[in-house]
Short mmCIF file of C-alpha atoms in Angstrom, two decimals:
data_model
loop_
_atom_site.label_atom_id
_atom_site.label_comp_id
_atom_site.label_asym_id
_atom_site.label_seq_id
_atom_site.Cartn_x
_atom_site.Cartn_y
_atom_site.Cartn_z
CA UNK I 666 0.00 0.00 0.00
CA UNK I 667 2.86 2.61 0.78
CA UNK I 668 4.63 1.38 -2.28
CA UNK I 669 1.47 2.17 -4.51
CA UNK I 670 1.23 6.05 -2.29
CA UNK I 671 4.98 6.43 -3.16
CA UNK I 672 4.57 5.69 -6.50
CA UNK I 673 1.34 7.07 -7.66
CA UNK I 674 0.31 9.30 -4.57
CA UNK I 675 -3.26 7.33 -3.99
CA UNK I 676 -4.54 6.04 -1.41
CA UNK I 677 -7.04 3.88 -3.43
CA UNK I 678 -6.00 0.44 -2.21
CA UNK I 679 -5.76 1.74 1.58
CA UNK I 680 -9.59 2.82 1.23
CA UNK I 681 -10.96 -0.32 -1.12
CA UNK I 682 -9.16 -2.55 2.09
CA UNK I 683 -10.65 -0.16 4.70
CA UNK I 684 -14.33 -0.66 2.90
CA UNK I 685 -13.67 -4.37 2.57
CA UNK I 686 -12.41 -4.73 6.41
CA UNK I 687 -14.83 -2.31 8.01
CA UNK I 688 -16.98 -3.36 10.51
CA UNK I 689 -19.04 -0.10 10.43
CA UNK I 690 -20.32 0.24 6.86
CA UNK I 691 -24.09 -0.62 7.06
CA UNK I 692 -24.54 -0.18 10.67
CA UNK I 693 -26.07 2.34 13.01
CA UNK I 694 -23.43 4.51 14.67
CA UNK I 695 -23.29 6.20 17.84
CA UNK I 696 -21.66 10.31 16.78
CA UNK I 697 -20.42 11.98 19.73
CA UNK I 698 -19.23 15.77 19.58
CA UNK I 699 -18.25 18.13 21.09
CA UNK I 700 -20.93 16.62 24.24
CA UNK I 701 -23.80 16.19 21.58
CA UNK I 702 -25.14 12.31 20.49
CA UNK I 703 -26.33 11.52 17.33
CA UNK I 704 -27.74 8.09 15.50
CA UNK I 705 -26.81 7.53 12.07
CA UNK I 706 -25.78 5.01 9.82
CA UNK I 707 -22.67 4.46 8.32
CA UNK I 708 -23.11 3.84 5.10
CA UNK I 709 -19.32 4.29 3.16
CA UNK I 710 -16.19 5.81 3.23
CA UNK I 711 -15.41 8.19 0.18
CA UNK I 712 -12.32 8.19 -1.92
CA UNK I 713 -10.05 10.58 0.71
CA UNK I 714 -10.72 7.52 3.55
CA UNK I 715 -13.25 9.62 5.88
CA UNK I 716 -16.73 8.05 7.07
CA UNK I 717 -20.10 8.90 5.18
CA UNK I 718 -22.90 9.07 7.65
CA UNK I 719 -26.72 8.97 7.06
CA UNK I 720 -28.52 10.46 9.74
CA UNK I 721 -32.55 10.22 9.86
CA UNK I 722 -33.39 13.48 7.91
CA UNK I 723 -31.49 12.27 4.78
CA UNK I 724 -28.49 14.59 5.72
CA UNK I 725 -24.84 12.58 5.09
CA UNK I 726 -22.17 14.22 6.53
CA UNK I 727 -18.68 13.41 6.01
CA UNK I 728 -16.61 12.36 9.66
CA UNK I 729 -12.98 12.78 10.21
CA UNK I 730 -10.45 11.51 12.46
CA UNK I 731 -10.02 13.14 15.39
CA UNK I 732 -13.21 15.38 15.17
CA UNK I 733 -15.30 12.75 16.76
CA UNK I 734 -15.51 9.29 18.80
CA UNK I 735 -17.77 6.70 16.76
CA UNK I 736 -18.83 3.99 18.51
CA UNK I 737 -21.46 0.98 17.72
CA UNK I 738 -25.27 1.92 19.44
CA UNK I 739 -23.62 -0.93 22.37
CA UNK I 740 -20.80 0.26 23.04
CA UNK I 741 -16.99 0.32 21.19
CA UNK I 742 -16.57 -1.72 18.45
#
């Protein structure tokens, strides 16, 4: 995966694993922050690696690492 980075400055094979491996994608997701919860569903990462979430007004918004905790609706995951 670095190899292909180095050479061609993608990160296309680190997301298609990441989407592959996830155990997120196509479950409900606990959002916390800043102190707020939300419910939404994951429902795919998008070519730069970072989480699309559905919430239950249609909205997808696009989560980041470090802006937020994520866990399953029991818990970590």
């Amino acid at each position: 995966m670095y190899d292909e980075f180095e050479k061609n400055e993608s990160i296309n094979t680190s997301v298609r694993i990441c989407k592959e491996s996830s155990i997120l994608i196509g479950k409900e997701v606990r959002i916390i922050n800043r102190g707020k919860e939300s419910i939404g569903k994951a429902i795919d990462l998008n070519d730069e690696g970072e989480l699309l979430v559905q919430f239950s007004d249609g909205r997808v918004e696009k989560i980041i690492s470090g802006e937020i905790s994520v866990r399953g609706l029991n818990g970590y995951v």
